[in-house]
Coordinates of C-alpha atoms in Angstrom, one line a residue:
L22 CA -4.9 -22.1 -15.0
S23 CA -6.4 -23.2 -11.6
V24 CA -8.7 -21.2 -9.4
S25 CA -5.8 -20.6 -7.0
T26 CA -3.5 -19.1 -9.6
F27 CA -6.5 -17.2 -11.1
N28 CA -7.3 -15.7 -7.7
Q29 CA -3.7 -15.0 -6.9
Y30 CA -3.2 -13.1 -10.1
L31 CA -6.3 -11.0 -9.4
R32 CA -5.2 -10.3 -5.9
C33 CA -1.5 -9.4 -6.7
P34 CA 0.2 -10.0 -10.0
L35 CA 3.6 -9.5 -8.2
S36 CA 2.9 -12.4 -5.8
F37 CA 1.9 -14.5 -8.8
Y38 CA 5.2 -13.7 -10.4
Y39 CA 7.3 -14.8 -7.4
E40 CA 5.4 -17.9 -6.4
Q41 CA 4.1 -19.2 -9.8
V42 CA 6.7 -18.0 -12.3
L43 CA 9.9 -17.9 -10.2
K44 CA 8.6 -20.8 -8.0
V45 CA 10.1 -19.3 -4.8
P46 CA 9.7 -22.0 -2.1
T47 CA 7.0 -21.4 0.5
V48 CA 6.3 -23.2 3.7
F49 CA 2.9 -24.5 4.8
S50 CA 1.4 -22.3 7.5
E51 CA 0.0 -23.7 10.7
A52 CA -3.6 -23.0 9.5
A53 CA -2.9 -24.6 6.1
T54 CA -1.5 -27.7 7.7
Y55 CA -4.5 -28.1 9.9
G56 CA -6.9 -27.5 6.9
T57 CA -5.1 -30.2 4.9
A58 CA -5.4 -32.7 7.7
I59 CA -9.1 -32.0 8.0
H60 CA -9.6 -32.3 4.2
N61 CA -7.7 -35.6 4.1
A62 CA -9.7 -37.0 7.0
L63 CA -13.0 -36.1 5.4
Q64 CA -11.8 -37.6 2.1
V65 CA -10.9 -41.0 3.6
Y66 CA -14.2 -40.9 5.7
F67 CA -16.4 -40.4 2.7
E68 CA -14.5 -42.9 0.6
K69 CA -15.6 -45.4 3.1
V70 CA -19.2 -44.2 2.8
F71 CA -19.2 -44.1 -1.0
T72 CA -17.6 -47.5 -1.3
M73 CA -20.3 -49.1 1.0
P74 CA -23.3 -46.7 0.9
R75 CA -25.7 -49.2 2.5
A76 CA -23.5 -49.3 5.6
G77 CA -24.4 -45.8 6.5
F78 CA -22.2 -43.1 8.0
P79 CA -19.5 -44.2 10.4
P80 CA -19.7 -42.6 13.9
A81 CA -17.9 -39.3 14.7
E82 CA -15.1 -41.2 16.5
V83 CA -14.0 -42.6 13.1
L84 CA -13.7 -39.2 11.6
V85 CA -11.8 -37.9 14.6
S86 CA -9.4 -40.9 14.5
L87 CA -8.8 -40.2 10.8
F88 CA -8.0 -36.6 11.5
E89 CA -5.6 -37.6 14.3
Q90 CA -3.7 -39.9 11.9
E91 CA -3.5 -37.2 9.2
L92 CA -2.3 -34.5 11.6
Q93 CA 0.3 -36.9 13.0
R94 CA 1.5 -37.5 9.4
M95 CA 2.0 -33.8 8.9
A96 CA 3.5 -33.1 12.4
G97 CA 6.8 -32.0 10.8
Y98 CA 5.1 -28.8 9.6
L99 CA 4.1 -27.8 13.1
S100 CA 5.9 -26.9 16.3
P101 CA 5.0 -29.1 19.3
E102 CA 2.8 -26.4 20.7
A103 CA 1.0 -25.8 17.4
F104 CA 0.5 -29.6 17.0
R105 CA -1.1 -29.9 20.4
Y106 CA -3.3 -26.9 19.8
R107 CA -4.5 -28.1 16.3
L108 CA -5.0 -31.6 17.6
Q109 CA -7.3 -30.4 20.4
L110 CA -9.1 -28.1 17.9
G111 CA -9.9 -30.9 15.6
R112 CA -11.1 -33.2 18.4
Q113 CA -13.3 -30.3 19.6
H114 CA -14.9 -29.4 16.3
L115 CA -15.3 -32.6 14.3
P116 CA -17.9 -34.3 16.6
G117 CA -20.2 -31.3 16.4
Y118 CA -19.7 -31.0 12.7
H119 CA -20.5 -34.7 12.2
R120 CA -23.6 -34.4 14.4
Q121 CA -25.0 -31.4 12.5
R122 CA -24.2 -32.6 9.0
Q123 CA -25.0 -36.3 9.1
S124 CA -28.7 -35.8 8.3
V125 CA -28.0 -33.9 5.1
W126 CA -25.1 -35.9 3.8
H127 CA -25.5 -38.0 0.6
N128 CA -23.9 -41.4 0.2
K129 CA -23.1 -41.1 -3.5
G130 CA -20.5 -38.8 -5.0
K131 CA -16.9 -38.1 -5.8
L132 CA -14.1 -36.7 -3.5
E133 CA -11.1 -34.6 -4.3
L134 CA -12.2 -34.8 -7.9
E135 CA -9.2 -33.7 -10.1
V136 CA -10.3 -32.2 -13.4
K137 CA -7.9 -31.5 -16.2
Q138 CA -7.9 -30.8 -19.9
V139 CA -10.9 -28.5 -19.8
E140 CA -10.8 -25.5 -22.1
V141 CA -12.6 -22.2 -21.8
N142 CA -12.3 -19.6 -24.5
G143 CA -9.0 -21.2 -25.6
V144 CA -7.7 -21.2 -22.0
P145 CA -6.8 -24.6 -20.3
I146 CA -8.1 -24.8 -16.8
K147 CA -7.8 -27.4 -14.1
G148 CA -8.7 -27.9 -10.4
V149 CA -9.5 -30.3 -7.6
I150 CA -13.1 -30.1 -6.2
D151 CA -13.4 -31.2 -2.6
K152 CA -16.7 -32.9 -2.9
V153 CA -19.3 -33.6 -5.7
E154 CA -22.6 -35.0 -4.6
L155 CA -24.4 -36.9 -7.4
L156 CA -28.1 -36.2 -7.6
K157 CA -30.8 -37.3 -10.1
G158 CA -29.7 -37.8 -13.7
D159 CA -26.7 -35.5 -14.5
Q160 CA -27.4 -33.1 -11.7
A161 CA -24.7 -32.4 -9.1
R162 CA -23.9 -30.3 -6.1
I163 CA -20.3 -29.1 -5.4
F164 CA -18.8 -28.2 -2.1
D165 CA -15.6 -26.8 -0.8
Y166 CA -14.5 -27.3 2.8
K167 CA -13.2 -24.4 4.9
T168 CA -11.6 -24.6 8.3
G169 CA -11.6 -20.8 8.9
S170 CA -14.2 -18.6 10.4
L171 CA -17.3 -17.6 8.5
N172 CA -16.8 -14.5 6.3
E173 CA -19.9 -13.4 4.4
N174 CA -18.0 -11.1 2.2
K175 CA -16.0 -13.9 0.6
L176 CA -19.2 -15.4 -0.9
R177 CA -20.7 -12.1 -2.2
R178 CA -21.5 -11.5 -5.8
P179 CA -19.7 -8.7 -7.7
T180 CA -20.6 -5.1 -6.7
P181 CA -19.3 -1.7 -7.9
A182 CA -17.0 -1.6 -4.9
K183 CA -15.8 -5.2 -5.4
P184 CA -16.2 -5.8 -9.1
Y185 CA -14.7 -9.4 -9.0
G186 CA -17.0 -10.5 -6.1
G187 CA -15.8 -12.5 -3.1
I188 CA -13.0 -15.1 -3.4
Y189 CA -15.3 -18.0 -2.5
W190 CA -17.9 -16.8 -5.0
R191 CA -15.3 -16.8 -7.8
Q192 CA -14.1 -20.3 -6.6
L193 CA -17.5 -21.8 -6.9
V194 CA -18.3 -20.3 -10.3
F195 CA -14.9 -21.5 -11.5
Y196 CA -15.7 -25.0 -10.3
K197 CA -19.1 -25.1 -12.0
I198 CA -17.4 -24.2 -15.3
L199 CA -14.7 -26.8 -14.7
L200 CA -17.1 -29.6 -13.8
E201 CA -19.5 -28.9 -16.6
G202 CA -16.6 -28.7 -19.0
I203 CA -15.6 -32.3 -18.6
R204 CA -16.0 -34.0 -22.0
T205 CA -16.2 -37.6 -20.8
R206 CA -19.3 -37.1 -18.7
Q207 CA -22.1 -34.6 -18.6
Y208 CA -22.7 -32.7 -15.3
Q209 CA -25.2 -30.0 -14.5
V210 CA -24.2 -28.1 -11.3
V211 CA -27.5 -27.1 -9.7
E212 CA -26.0 -25.8 -6.4
A213 CA -22.6 -24.9 -5.0
G214 CA -21.6 -24.3 -1.4
I215 CA -19.0 -23.6 1.2
D216 CA -19.0 -26.1 4.1
Y217 CA -17.4 -24.7 7.2
V218 CA -15.8 -27.3 9.6
Q219 CA -15.4 -24.6 12.3
P220 CA -18.4 -23.5 14.3
D221 CA -19.6 -20.0 14.8
Q222 CA -20.1 -18.2 18.1
N223 CA -23.4 -20.1 18.6
G224 CA -21.9 -23.5 18.0
N225 CA -23.5 -23.9 14.6
Y226 CA -21.5 -25.0 11.6
P227 CA -22.2 -22.5 8.7
F228 CA -23.2 -24.0 5.4
Q229 CA -23.6 -21.5 2.6
T230 CA -25.0 -22.3 -0.8
I231 CA -25.4 -20.2 -3.9
G232 CA -27.2 -20.6 -7.2
I233 CA -25.0 -19.7 -10.2
D234 CA -26.7 -18.1 -13.2
Q235 CA -25.5 -17.9 -16.7
E236 CA -24.5 -14.3 -16.4
S237 CA -22.1 -15.2 -13.7
V238 CA -20.7 -18.0 -15.8
Q239 CA -20.1 -15.8 -18.8
Q240 CA -18.5 -13.1 -16.7
M241 CA -16.1 -15.6 -15.1
K242 CA -15.2 -17.0 -18.6
T243 CA -14.4 -13.5 -19.7
W244 CA -12.2 -12.9 -16.6
I245 CA -10.4 -16.3 -17.2
R246 CA -9.5 -15.2 -20.7
E247 CA -8.4 -11.8 -19.7
V248 CA -6.2 -13.1 -16.8
Y249 CA -4.7 -15.7 -19.0
Q250 CA -3.8 -13.1 -21.7
Q251 CA -2.2 -10.9 -19.1
I252 CA -0.1 -13.7 -17.8
R253 CA 1.0 -14.7 -21.3
A254 CA 2.0 -11.0 -21.9
H255 CA 4.1 -11.2 -18.7
D256 CA 2.0 -8.4 -17.1
F257 CA 2.8 -9.2 -13.5
Y258 CA 5.2 -6.6 -12.3
Q259 CA 2.6 -4.3 -10.6
G260 CA 1.8 -5.4 -7.1
C261 CA -1.3 -4.9 -5.0
G262 CA 0.4 -2.5 -2.7
E263 CA -1.2 -3.9 0.4
E264 CA 0.8 -3.6 3.6
H265 CA 0.1 -7.3 4.5
C266 CA 1.4 -8.5 1.1
N267 CA 4.8 -10.2 1.6
W268 CA 6.0 -9.7 -1.9
C269 CA 5.0 -6.1 -2.2
Q270 CA 6.9 -5.5 1.1
F271 CA 9.8 -7.4 -0.3
E272 CA 9.9 -5.1 -3.4
R273 CA 9.8 -2.0 -1.2
I274 CA 12.7 -3.0 1.1
K275 CA 15.0 -5.1 -1.0
R276 CA 18.3 -3.7 -2.1
Q277 CA 18.8 -3.2 -5.8
A278 CA 21.9 -5.3 -6.6
G279 CA 23.8 -4.5 -9.7
S280 CA 24.5 -8.1 -10.3
F281 CA 23.8 -11.5 -8.6
S282 CA 27.3 -12.7 -9.5
D283 CA 29.6 -14.0 -6.8
Q284 CA 33.0 -12.4 -7.2
Q285 CA 34.8 -14.8 -4.8
L286 CA 33.5 -17.8 -6.7
E287 CA 34.3 -16.3 -10.0
E288 CA 37.9 -15.8 -8.9
L289 CA 38.3 -19.6 -8.4
D290 CA 37.8 -20.1 -12.1
D291 CA 37.0 -23.8 -11.8
R292 CA 33.9 -23.9 -14.0

């Protein structure tokens, strides 16, 4: 169970069924393609830093060049107009991001850390953490990059109106559990944050961090077990009912076919 599948099931079990169980093919959106190019560029950039920490941080031009290479590699997912727009957007945002973040960056850590074989209450969980900064001893900070606009609600703790909290809050708590669950090395996550690569209206690049208490950790572990049990019970036929949900819309408008057999092919009788 990853944080993506966990969140997808919470949002809409029906979407989970179509995309995770039936594996219906989906196409990268323009925004997702851009976000992946940004992520990959940052990964390669910090690999250079972590490999040679004494060399310092390369200039912003290096980061922009890496982004251009990554976006070009993914150009097949974009129309020519979308490619030009996203290329300009990255060129516009990354220098400012580099300028505002450079003074607080660490030169020691791990990137795109893939964690598997962690078990929580009998549930296997996995994930890829964008960036782990290694501090003193076993202490660590975890970050996830976002290329969208700042949304305060996505990082809010649970409330009576939103009992599961914001989607980014759940993601960071999940990642804390994941990282601290590694058996081969001990980590203590002291801080977790969302690092926005898109500026706000004032030209600032939001950087939101949260502390994660044990109550939040235990609550998340309970939800992980409950969601996993519901998935194992095949309890994913009730959709979210939201108008913007593609799969709920599909369920509402699809024709109920009596059979998916093809009569003309059956008449050929060549099987």
